Amino acid sequence: DLVIRKSAISVSSKYRPFVYQGFGIGDTAQTLYKNEILVNYFGNLFYGINEWLTVGTLAPVNVLGRPNLNIKAKFLDTEATTLSTGFSFVKLEKEKQTTLNYNLYWDSTSSDALIAHTFLSLGLIKWDGAADSAAIKALGSSSFQTGYEIIMNNWDRFLVGPNYNFEKKALGGYLSYVWMMNRLHVQISVNTTDITHLRLDPTDGYYGFFDVYWRF
């Protein structure tokens, strides 16, 4: 109930709507504040053009033959429901291929401390390795994910949910905890692309992920 959706003054990021769930999990339907920046330690960068439009890129790979861009536009935002849509584009210069995904995001507030996040990504233009890139959302493959954000008493976040990849025809999921500080967020996750394959493999099994990002 105390999450601040819009503000003209500086507010600690722990009280702002959750926008980014980590590289291996993906975004929510929320967008950044106007002129707000979110960046993680390996250069995943997002910028709020205004209250309803956020753009992003994995900056380092732009100079490594992988120019990429994410666009997310929020078109409905009420106390109970937020809907956003957008596109993810990557040009694979070495492979001479391009990927384009259409993304749909839906957030639903279930209670004062529980928010459901639903994500559908459709691969409109796919590349040959789309099935092996299931660990990276919206990189050519089509997937569906639904999960929960649990807001703890200290404003930390607990994230859990399943996902399904249509190329691999596999059920995966994630389990994550995010320590929320004023501007700094620290996250640890256990993800799987296929719950039936009990092995350490980001393309076809289980893998851990550690993320640190700043929001200001």
JSON list of C-alpha atoms in Angstrom, two decimals:
[
{"chain": "A", "resi": 1, "resn": "ASP", "atom": "CA", "xyz": [0.00, 0.00, 0.00]},
{"chain": "A", "resi": 2, "resn": "LEU", "atom": "CA", "xyz": [2.96, 2.33, 0.55]},
{"chain": "A", "resi": 3, "resn": "VAL", "atom": "CA", "xyz": [4.57, 1.78, -2.86]},
{"chain": "A", "resi": 4, "resn": "ILE", "atom": "CA", "xyz": [4.89, 5.21, -4.50]},
{"chain": "A", "resi": 5, "resn": "ARG", "atom": "CA", "xyz": [3.98, 4.95, -8.19]},
{"chain": "A", "resi": 6, "resn": "LYS", "atom": "CA", "xyz": [4.78, 8.55, -9.11]},
{"chain": "A", "resi": 7, "resn": "SER", "atom": "CA", "xyz": [6.62, 11.36, -7.35]},
{"chain": "A", "resi": 8, "resn": "ALA", "atom": "CA", "xyz": [8.23, 14.68, -8.22]},
{"chain": "A", "resi": 9, "resn": "ILE", "atom": "CA", "xyz": [10.63, 14.39, -5.28]},
{"chain": "A", "resi": 10, "resn": "SER", "atom": "CA", "xyz": [13.47, 11.96, -4.65]},
{"chain": "A", "resi": 11, "resn": "VAL", "atom": "CA", "xyz": [12.17, 8.73, -3.09]},
{"chain": "A", "resi": 12, "resn": "SER", "atom": "CA", "xyz": [14.22, 5.74, -2.00]},
{"chain": "A", "resi": 13, "resn": "SER", "atom": "CA", "xyz": [14.05, 3.07, -4.68]},
{"chain": "A", "resi": 14, "resn": "LYS", "atom": "CA", "xyz": [12.86, 0.48, -2.15]},
{"chain": "A", "resi": 15, "resn": "TYR", "atom": "CA", "xyz": [9.48, 2.31, -2.09]},
{"chain": "A", "resi": 16, "resn": "ARG", "atom": "CA", "xyz": [9.15, 2.49, -5.89]},
{"chain": "A", "resi": 17, "resn": "PRO", "atom": "CA", "xyz": [7.32, -0.11, -7.99]},
{"chain": "A", "resi": 18, "resn": "PHE", "atom": "CA", "xyz": [9.53, -3.08, -8.85]},
{"chain": "A", "resi": 19, "resn": "VAL", "atom": "CA", "xyz": [10.66, -2.72, -12.50]},
{"chain": "A", "resi": 20, "resn": "TYR", "atom": "CA", "xyz": [13.53, -5.18, -12.91]},
{"chain": "A", "resi": 21, "resn": "GLN", "atom": "CA", "xyz": [13.58, -8.72, -11.47]},
{"chain": "A", "resi": 22, "resn": "GLY", "atom": "CA", "xyz": [17.11, -9.59, -12.54]},
{"chain": "A", "resi": 23, "resn": "PHE", "atom": "CA", "xyz": [18.73, -10.60, -15.81]},
{"chain": "A", "resi": 24, "resn": "GLY", "atom": "CA", "xyz": [17.57, -14.21, -15.62]},
{"chain": "A", "resi": 25, "resn": "ILE", "atom": "CA", "xyz": [13.96, -13.42, -14.65]},
{"chain": "A", "resi": 26, "resn": "GLY", "atom": "CA", "xyz": [13.07, -10.30, -16.63]},
{"chain": "A", "resi": 27, "resn": "ASP", "atom": "CA", "xyz": [11.02, -7.14, -16.21]},
{"chain": "A", "resi": 28, "resn": "THR", "atom": "CA", "xyz": [7.66, -6.38, -14.67]},
{"chain": "A", "resi": 29, "resn": "ALA", "atom": "CA", "xyz": [4.92, -4.24, -16.22]},
{"chain": "A", "resi": 30, "resn": "GLN", "atom": "CA", "xyz": [6.14, -1.18, -14.32]},
{"chain": "A", "resi": 31, "resn": "THR", "atom": "CA", "xyz": [8.24, 1.55, -15.94]},
{"chain": "A", "resi": 32, "resn": "LEU", "atom": "CA", "xyz": [10.88, 3.83, -14.45]},
{"chain": "A", "resi": 33, "resn": "TYR", "atom": "CA", "xyz": [10.16, 7.36, -13.28]},
{"chain": "A", "resi": 34, "resn": "LYS", "atom": "CA", "xyz": [10.87, 10.14, -15.78]},
{"chain": "A", "resi": 35, "resn": "ASN", "atom": "CA", "xyz": [14.66, 10.55, -16.19]},
{"chain": "A", "resi": 36, "resn": "GLU", "atom": "CA", "xyz": [15.29, 7.67, -13.78]},
{"chain": "A", "resi": 37, "resn": "ILE", "atom": "CA", "xyz": [18.21, 5.31, -14.49]},
{"chain": "A", "resi": 38, "resn": "LEU", "atom": "CA", "xyz": [18.66, 1.66, -13.55]},
{"chain": "A", "resi": 39, "resn": "VAL", "atom": "CA", "xyz": [21.99, -0.06, -14.28]},
{"chain": "A", "resi": 40, "resn": "ASN", "atom": "CA", "xyz": [23.51, -3.32, -13.08]},
{"chain": "A", "resi": 41, "resn": "TYR", "atom": "CA", "xyz": [27.16, -4.28, -12.61]},
{"chain": "A", "resi": 42, "resn": "PHE", "atom": "CA", "xyz": [27.65, -5.75, -16.09]},
{"chain": "A", "resi": 43, "resn": "GLY", "atom": "CA", "xyz": [26.05, -2.90, -18.00]},
{"chain": "A", "resi": 44, "resn": "ASN", "atom": "CA", "xyz": [22.36, -3.74, -18.36]},
{"chain": "A", "resi": 45, "resn": "LEU", "atom": "CA", "xyz": [21.05, -0.18, -18.61]},
{"chain": "A", "resi": 46, "resn": "PHE", "atom": "CA", "xyz": [17.48, 1.23, -18.47]},
{"chain": "A", "resi": 47, "resn": "TYR", "atom": "CA", "xyz": [16.29, 4.82, -18.78]},
{"chain": "A", "resi": 48, "resn": "GLY", "atom": "CA", "xyz": [12.86, 6.33, -18.12]},
{"chain": "A", "resi": 49, "resn": "ILE", "atom": "CA", "xyz": [12.06, 8.67, -20.99]},
{"chain": "A", "resi": 50, "resn": "ASN", "atom": "CA", "xyz": [8.86, 9.59, -19.18]},
{"chain": "A", "resi": 51, "resn": "GLU", "atom": "CA", "xyz": [6.46, 8.02, -16.67]},
{"chain": "A", "resi": 52, "resn": "TRP", "atom": "CA", "xyz": [5.10, 5.48, -19.18]},
{"chain": "A", "resi": 53, "resn": "LEU", "atom": "CA", "xyz": [8.05, 4.74, -21.50]},
{"chain": "A", "resi": 54, "resn": "THR", "atom": "CA", "xyz": [11.30, 2.97, -20.59]},
{"chain": "A", "resi": 55, "resn": "VAL", "atom": "CA", "xyz": [14.11, 1.98, -22.95]},
{"chain": "A", "resi": 56, "resn": "GLY", "atom": "CA", "xyz": [16.98, -0.37, -22.21]},
{"chain": "A", "resi": 57, "resn": "THR", "atom": "CA", "xyz": [20.08, -2.01, -23.65]},
{"chain": "A", "resi": 58, "resn": "LEU", "atom": "CA", "xyz": [22.81, -4.40, -22.61]},
{"chain": "A", "resi": 59, "resn": "ALA", "atom": "CA", "xyz": [25.43, -1.73, -23.24]},
{"chain": "A", "resi": 60, "resn": "PRO", "atom": "CA", "xyz": [28.76, -3.69, -23.45]},
{"chain": "A", "resi": 61, "resn": "VAL", "atom": "CA", "xyz": [27.60, -6.06, -26.19]},
{"chain": "A", "resi": 62, "resn": "ASN", "atom": "CA", "xyz": [26.65, -3.16, -28.47]},
{"chain": "A", "resi": 63, "resn": "VAL", "atom": "CA", "xyz": [30.36, -2.84, -29.30]},
{"chain": "A", "resi": 64, "resn": "LEU", "atom": "CA", "xyz": [30.83, -6.62, -29.51]},
{"chain": "A", "resi": 65, "resn": "GLY", "atom": "CA", "xyz": [28.65, -7.20, -32.56]},
{"chain": "A", "resi": 66, "resn": "ARG", "atom": "CA", "xyz": [25.34, -7.48, -30.69]},
{"chain": "A", "resi": 67, "resn": "PRO", "atom": "CA", "xyz": [23.53, -4.10, -30.96]},
{"chain": "A", "resi": 68, "resn": "ASN", "atom": "CA", "xyz": [20.32, -4.41, -28.93]},
{"chain": "A", "resi": 69, "resn": "LEU", "atom": "CA", "xyz": [17.38, -2.35, -27.71]},
{"chain": "A", "resi": 70, "resn": "ASN", "atom": "CA", "xyz": [14.38, -2.94, -25.42]},
{"chain": "A", "resi": 71, "resn": "ILE", "atom": "CA", "xyz": [11.30, -0.70, -25.42]},
{"chain": "A", "resi": 72, "resn": "LYS", "atom": "CA", "xyz": [8.51, -0.96, -22.83]},
{"chain": "A", "resi": 73, "resn": "ALA", "atom": "CA", "xyz": [5.42, 1.26, -22.84]},
{"chain": "A", "resi": 74, "resn": "LYS", "atom": "CA", "xyz": [2.84, 1.29, -20.03]},
{"chain": "A", "resi": 75, "resn": "PHE", "atom": "CA", "xyz": [-0.72, 1.81, -21.28]},
{"chain": "A", "resi": 76, "resn": "LEU", "atom": "CA", "xyz": [-2.80, 0.98, -18.19]},
{"chain": "A", "resi": 77, "resn": "ASP", "atom": "CA", "xyz": [-1.97, 1.67, -14.56]},
{"chain": "A", "resi": 78, "resn": "THR", "atom": "CA", "xyz": [-4.49, 1.39, -11.72]},
{"chain": "A", "resi": 79, "resn": "GLU", "atom": "CA", "xyz": [-4.14, 0.47, -8.05]},
{"chain": "A", "resi": 80, "resn": "ALA", "atom": "CA", "xyz": [-4.79, -3.19, -8.91]},
{"chain": "A", "resi": 81, "resn": "THR", "atom": "CA", "xyz": [-3.57, -3.67, -12.48]},
{"chain": "A", "resi": 82, "resn": "THR", "atom": "CA", "xyz": [-0.69, -2.51, -14.67]},
{"chain": "A", "resi": 83, "resn": "LEU", "atom": "CA", "xyz": [-0.34, -3.45, -18.35]},
{"chain": "A", "resi": 84, "resn": "SER", "atom": "CA", "xyz": [2.63, -2.73, -20.59]},
{"chain": "A", "resi": 85, "resn": "THR", "atom": "CA", "xyz": [3.82, -3.79, -24.00]},
{"chain": "A", "resi": 86, "resn": "GLY", "atom": "CA", "xyz": [7.01, -3.49, -26.00]},
{"chain": "A", "resi": 87, "resn": "PHE", "atom": "CA", "xyz": [9.66, -4.99, -28.24]},
{"chain": "A", "resi": 88, "resn": "SER", "atom": "CA", "xyz": [13.14, -6.50, -27.82]},
{"chain": "A", "resi": 89, "resn": "PHE", "atom": "CA", "xyz": [15.57, -6.27, -30.74]},
{"chain": "A", "resi": 90, "resn": "VAL", "atom": "CA", "xyz": [19.03, -7.81, -31.17]},
{"chain": "A", "resi": 91, "resn": "LYS", "atom": "CA", "xyz": [21.20, -7.79, -34.29]},
{"chain": "A", "resi": 92, "resn": "LEU", "atom": "CA", "xyz": [23.69, -10.67, -34.40]},
{"chain": "A", "resi": 93, "resn": "GLU", "atom": "CA", "xyz": [26.30, -9.28, -36.76]},
{"chain": "A", "resi": 94, "resn": "LYS", "atom": "CA", "xyz": [28.61, -12.32, -36.77]},
{"chain": "A", "resi": 95, "resn": "GLU", "atom": "CA", "xyz": [25.76, -14.73, -37.52]},
{"chain": "A", "resi": 96, "resn": "LYS", "atom": "CA", "xyz": [24.15, -12.22, -39.90]},
{"chain": "A", "resi": 97, "resn": "GLN", "atom": "CA", "xyz": [20.83, -12.72, -38.15]},
{"chain": "A", "resi": 98, "resn": "THR", "atom": "CA", "xyz": [18.32, -10.57, -36.28]},
{"chain": "A", "resi": 99, "resn": "THR", "atom": "CA", "xyz": [15.92, -11.32, -33.44]},
{"chain": "A", "resi": 100, "resn": "LEU", "atom": "CA", "xyz": [12.71, -9.44, -32.65]},
{"chain": "A", "resi": 101, "resn": "ASN", "atom": "CA", "xyz": [10.32, -10.24, -29.81]},
{"chain": "A", "resi": 102, "resn": "TYR", "atom": "CA", "xyz": [6.94, -8.75, -28.94]},
{"chain": "A", "resi": 103, "resn": "ASN", "atom": "CA", "xyz": [6.49, -8.58, -25.16]},
{"chain": "A", "resi": 104, "resn": "LEU", "atom": "CA", "xyz": [3.38, -8.21, -23.03]},
{"chain": "A", "resi": 105, "resn": "TYR", "atom": "CA", "xyz": [3.55, -7.52, -19.27]},
{"chain": "A", "resi": 106, "resn": "TRP", "atom": "CA", "xyz": [0.75, -7.74, -16.70]},
{"chain": "A", "resi": 107, "resn": "ASP", "atom": "CA", "xyz": [1.08, -6.90, -12.99]},
{"chain": "A", "resi": 108, "resn": "SER", "atom": "CA", "xyz": [-1.78, -7.65, -10.61]},
{"chain": "A", "resi": 109, "resn": "THR", "atom": "CA", "xyz": [-1.81, -6.62, -6.95]},
{"chain": "A", "resi": 110, "resn": "SER", "atom": "CA", "xyz": [-3.22, -9.53, -4.95]},
{"chain": "A", "resi": 111, "resn": "SER", "atom": "CA", "xyz": [-2.81, -8.01, -1.46]},
{"chain": "A", "resi": 112, "resn": "ASP", "atom": "CA", "xyz": [-0.88, -5.27, 0.33]},
{"chain": "A", "resi": 113, "resn": "ALA", "atom": "CA", "xyz": [2.32, -7.36, 0.12]},
{"chain": "A", "resi": 114, "resn": "LEU", "atom": "CA", "xyz": [1.78, -9.69, -2.85]},
{"chain": "A", "resi": 115, "resn": "ILE", "atom": "CA", "xyz": [2.01, -8.74, -6.54]},
{"chain": "A", "resi": 116, "resn": "ALA", "atom": "CA", "xyz": [1.65, -11.17, -9.44]},
{"chain": "A", "resi": 117, "resn": "HIS", "atom": "CA", "xyz": [3.84, -10.61, -12.51]},
{"chain": "A", "resi": 118, "resn": "THR", "atom": "CA", "xyz": [2.88, -12.20, -15.84]},
{"chain": "A", "resi": 119, "resn": "PHE", "atom": "CA", "xyz": [5.11, -12.02, -18.91]},
{"chain": "A", "resi": 120, "resn": "LEU", "atom": "CA", "xyz": [4.48, -13.24, -22.46]},
{"chain": "A", "resi": 121, "resn": "SER", "atom": "CA", "xyz": [7.17, -12.95, -25.13]},
{"chain": "A", "resi": 122, "resn": "LEU", "atom": "CA", "xyz": [6.59, -13.97, -28.74]},
{"chain": "A", "resi": 123, "resn": "GLY", "atom": "CA", "xyz": [9.56, -14.45, -31.06]},
{"chain": "A", "resi": 124, "resn": "LEU", "atom": "CA", "xyz": [8.55, -12.65, -34.25]},
{"chain": "A", "resi": 125, "resn": "ILE", "atom": "CA", "xyz": [11.99, -13.02, -35.84]},
{"chain": "A", "resi": 126, "resn": "LYS", "atom": "CA", "xyz": [14.08, -15.88, -34.50]},
{"chain": "A", "resi": 127, "resn": "TRP", "atom": "CA", "xyz": [17.70, -16.93, -34.87]},
{"chain": "A", "resi": 128, "resn": "ASP", "atom": "CA", "xyz": [19.13, -20.42, -35.19]},
{"chain": "A", "resi": 129, "resn": "GLY", "atom": "CA", "xyz": [20.20, -20.59, -31.53]},
{"chain": "A", "resi": 130, "resn": "ALA", "atom": "CA", "xyz": [16.89, -19.40, -30.05]},
{"chain": "A", "resi": 131, "resn": "ALA", "atom": "CA", "xyz": [16.17, -22.69, -28.27]},
{"chain": "A", "resi": 132, "resn": "ASP", "atom": "CA", "xyz": [19.58, -22.64, -26.54]},
{"chain": "A", "resi": 133, "resn": "SER", "atom": "CA", "xyz": [19.09, -19.06, -25.31]},
{"chain": "A", "resi": 134, "resn": "ALA", "atom": "CA", "xyz": [16.04, -19.84, -23.15]},
{"chain": "A", "resi": 135, "resn": "ALA", "atom": "CA", "xyz": [17.86, -18.52, -20.06]},
{"chain": "A", "resi": 136, "resn": "ILE", "atom": "CA", "xyz": [17.77, -15.03, -21.59]},
{"chain": "A", "resi": 137, "resn": "LYS", "atom": "CA", "xyz": [14.22, -13.77, -21.92]},
{"chain": "A", "resi": 138, "resn": "ALA", "atom": "CA", "xyz": [13.12, -12.24, -25.24]},
{"chain": "A", "resi": 139, "resn": "LEU", "atom": "CA", "xyz": [16.16, -13.37, -27.25]},
{"chain": "A", "resi": 140, "resn": "GLY", "atom": "CA", "xyz": [14.33, -14.88, -30.17]},
{"chain": "A", "resi": 141, "resn": "SER", "atom": "CA", "xyz": [12.49, -17.64, -28.31]},
{"chain": "A", "resi": 142, "resn": "SER", "atom": "CA", "xyz": [8.83, -17.50, -27.23]},
{"chain": "A", "resi": 143, "resn": "SER", "atom": "CA", "xyz": [8.06, -17.93, -23.53]},
{"chain": "A", "resi": 144, "resn": "PHE", "atom": "CA", "xyz": [5.38, -17.46, -20.89]},
{"chain": "A", "resi": 145, "resn": "GLN", "atom": "CA", "xyz": [6.11, -16.68, -17.25]},
{"chain": "A", "resi": 146, "resn": "THR", "atom": "CA", "xyz": [4.00, -15.97, -14.20]},
{"chain": "A", "resi": 147, "resn": "GLY", "atom": "CA", "xyz": [5.27, -15.43, -10.69]},
{"chain": "A", "resi": 148, "resn": "TYR", "atom": "CA", "xyz": [4.91, -13.55, -7.44]},
{"chain": "A", "resi": 149, "resn": "GLU", "atom": "CA", "xyz": [6.70, -10.65, -5.78]},
{"chain": "A", "resi": 150, "resn": "ILE", "atom": "CA", "xyz": [6.40, -10.85, -2.01]},
{"chain": "A", "resi": 151, "resn": "ILE", "atom": "CA", "xyz": [7.20, -7.58, -0.23]},
{"chain": "A", "resi": 152, "resn": "MET", "atom": "CA", "xyz": [8.83, -8.35, 3.11]},
{"chain": "A", "resi": 153, "resn": "ASN", "atom": "CA", "xyz": [8.41, -6.22, 6.27]},
{"chain": "A", "resi": 154, "resn": "ASN", "atom": "CA", "xyz": [11.86, -4.67, 5.68]},
{"chain": "A", "resi": 155, "resn": "TRP", "atom": "CA", "xyz": [10.98, -3.98, 1.97]},
{"chain": "A", "resi": 156, "resn": "ASP", "atom": "CA", "xyz": [13.22, -6.76, 0.65]},
{"chain": "A", "resi": 157, "resn": "ARG", "atom": "CA", "xyz": [11.64, -8.79, -2.14]},
{"chain": "A", "resi": 158, "resn": "PHE", "atom": "CA", "xyz": [11.12, -12.55, -2.47]},
{"chain": "A", "resi": 159, "resn": "LEU", "atom": "CA", "xyz": [10.42, -13.70, -6.04]},
{"chain": "A", "resi": 160, "resn": "VAL", "atom": "CA", "xyz": [9.13, -17.10, -7.14]},
{"chain": "A", "resi": 161, "resn": "GLY", "atom": "CA", "xyz": [7.35, -18.53, -10.15]},
{"chain": "A", "resi": 162, "resn": "PRO", "atom": "CA", "xyz": [7.29, -20.90, -13.14]},
{"chain": "A", "resi": 163, "resn": "ASN", "atom": "CA", "xyz": [7.95, -20.25, -16.82]},
{"chain": "A", "resi": 164, "resn": "TYR", "atom": "CA", "xyz": [7.48, -22.18, -20.03]},
{"chain": "A", "resi": 165, "resn": "ASN", "atom": "CA", "xyz": [9.61, -22.01, -23.17]},
{"chain": "A", "resi": 166, "resn": "PHE", "atom": "CA", "xyz": [7.74, -22.89, -26.35]},
{"chain": "A", "resi": 167, "resn": "GLU", "atom": "CA", "xyz": [10.86, -23.69, -28.42]},
{"chain": "A", "resi": 168, "resn": "LYS", "atom": "CA", "xyz": [12.22, -26.15, -25.86]},
{"chain": "A", "resi": 169, "resn": "LYS", "atom": "CA", "xyz": [8.74, -27.30, -24.77]},
{"chain": "A", "resi": 170, "resn": "ALA", "atom": "CA", "xyz": [10.13, -27.19, -21.24]},
{"chain": "A", "resi": 171, "resn": "LEU", "atom": "CA", "xyz": [8.83, -26.00, -17.88]},
{"chain": "A", "resi": 172, "resn": "GLY", "atom": "CA", "xyz": [11.29, -23.91, -15.87]},
{"chain": "A", "resi": 173, "resn": "GLY", "atom": "CA", "xyz": [11.12, -21.48, -12.99]},
{"chain": "A", "resi": 174, "resn": "TYR", "atom": "CA", "xyz": [12.96, -19.22, -10.58]},
{"chain": "A", "resi": 175, "resn": "LEU", "atom": "CA", "xyz": [13.47, -18.54, -6.89]},
{"chain": "A", "resi": 176, "resn": "SER", "atom": "CA", "xyz": [15.09, -15.27, -5.86]},
{"chain": "A", "resi": 177, "resn": "TYR", "atom": "CA", "xyz": [15.73, -12.89, -2.97]},
{"chain": "A", "resi": 178, "resn": "VAL", "atom": "CA", "xyz": [16.49, -9.17, -3.39]},
{"chain": "A", "resi": 179, "resn": "TRP", "atom": "CA", "xyz": [18.02, -7.05, -0.64]},
{"chain": "A", "resi": 180, "resn": "MET", "atom": "CA", "xyz": [16.62, -3.54, -1.06]},
{"chain": "A", "resi": 181, "resn": "MET", "atom": "CA", "xyz": [18.70, -0.56, 0.01]},
{"chain": "A", "resi": 182, "resn": "ASN", "atom": "CA", "xyz": [18.29, 3.14, -0.69]},
{"chain": "A", "resi": 183, "resn": "ARG", "atom": "CA", "xyz": [19.67, 3.04, -4.25]},
{"chain": "A", "resi": 184, "resn": "LEU", "atom": "CA", "xyz": [21.52, -0.29, -4.31]},
{"chain": "A", "resi": 185, "resn": "HIS", "atom": "CA", "xyz": [19.84, -3.67, -4.80]},
{"chain": "A", "resi": 186, "resn": "VAL", "atom": "CA", "xyz": [21.59, -7.02, -4.34]},
{"chain": "A", "resi": 187, "resn": "GLN", "atom": "CA", "xyz": [20.00, -10.18, -5.71]},
{"chain": "A", "resi": 188, "resn": "ILE", "atom": "CA", "xyz": [20.68, -13.91, -5.61]},
{"chain": "A", "resi": 189, "resn": "SER", "atom": "CA", "xyz": [18.65, -16.37, -7.69]},
{"chain": "A", "resi": 190, "resn": "VAL", "atom": "CA", "xyz": [18.26, -20.03, -8.53]},
{"chain": "A", "resi": 191, "resn": "ASN", "atom": "CA", "xyz": [16.82, -20.50, -12.02]},
{"chain": "A", "resi": 192, "resn": "THR", "atom": "CA", "xyz": [15.99, -23.46, -14.20]},
{"chain": "A", "resi": 193, "resn": "THR", "atom": "CA", "xyz": [15.16, -23.77, -17.89]},
{"chain": "A", "resi": 194, "resn": "ASP", "atom": "CA", "xyz": [13.91, -27.35, -17.41]},
{"chain": "A", "resi": 195, "resn": "ILE", "atom": "CA", "xyz": [12.91, -28.62, -13.96]},
{"chain": "A", "resi": 196, "resn": "THR", "atom": "CA", "xyz": [13.20, -32.27, -15.08]},
{"chain": "A", "resi": 197, "resn": "HIS", "atom": "CA", "xyz": [16.92, -31.99, -15.92]},
{"chain": "A", "resi": 198, "resn": "LEU", "atom": "CA", "xyz": [18.80, -32.12, -12.60]},
{"chain": "A", "resi": 199, "resn": "ARG", "atom": "CA", "xyz": [22.12, -30.73, -13.78]},
{"chain": "A", "resi": 200, "resn": "LEU", "atom": "CA", "xyz": [24.02, -27.45, -13.76]},
{"chain": "A", "resi": 201, "resn": "ASP", "atom": "CA", "xyz": [23.38, -26.10, -17.24]},
{"chain": "A", "resi": 202, "resn": "PRO", "atom": "CA", "xyz": [21.92, -22.67, -18.12]},
{"chain": "A", "resi": 203, "resn": "THR", "atom": "CA", "xyz": [20.68, -23.92, -21.50]},
{"chain": "A", "resi": 204, "resn": "ASP", "atom": "CA", "xyz": [19.01, -27.11, -20.30]},
{"chain": "A", "resi": 205, "resn": "GLY", "atom": "CA", "xyz": [19.00, -27.38, -16.51]},
{"chain": "A", "resi": 206, "resn": "TYR", "atom": "CA", "xyz": [19.67, -25.34, -13.36]},
{"chain": "A", "resi": 207, "resn": "TYR", "atom": "CA", "xyz": [21.90, -22.33, -12.78]},
{"chain": "A", "resi": 208, "resn": "GLY", "atom": "CA", "xyz": [22.50, -19.68, -10.13]},
{"chain": "A", "resi": 209, "resn": "PHE", "atom": "CA", "xyz": [22.67, -15.96, -10.73]},
{"chain": "A", "resi": 210, "resn": "PHE", "atom": "CA", "xyz": [23.99, -13.00, -8.77]},
{"chain": "A", "resi": 211, "resn": "ASP", "atom": "CA", "xyz": [23.01, -9.43, -9.63]},
{"chain": "A", "resi": 212, "resn": "VAL", "atom": "CA", "xyz": [23.82, -5.99, -8.23]},
{"chain": "A", "resi": 213, "resn": "TYR", "atom": "CA", "xyz": [22.11, -2.93, -9.60]},
{"chain": "A", "resi": 214, "resn": "TRP", "atom": "CA", "xyz": [21.59, 0.73, -8.85]},
{"chain": "A", "resi": 215, "resn": "ARG", "atom": "CA", "xyz": [18.43, 2.76, -9.34]},
{"chain": "A", "resi": 216, "resn": "PHE", "atom": "CA", "xyz": [18.59, 6.55, -9.21]}
]
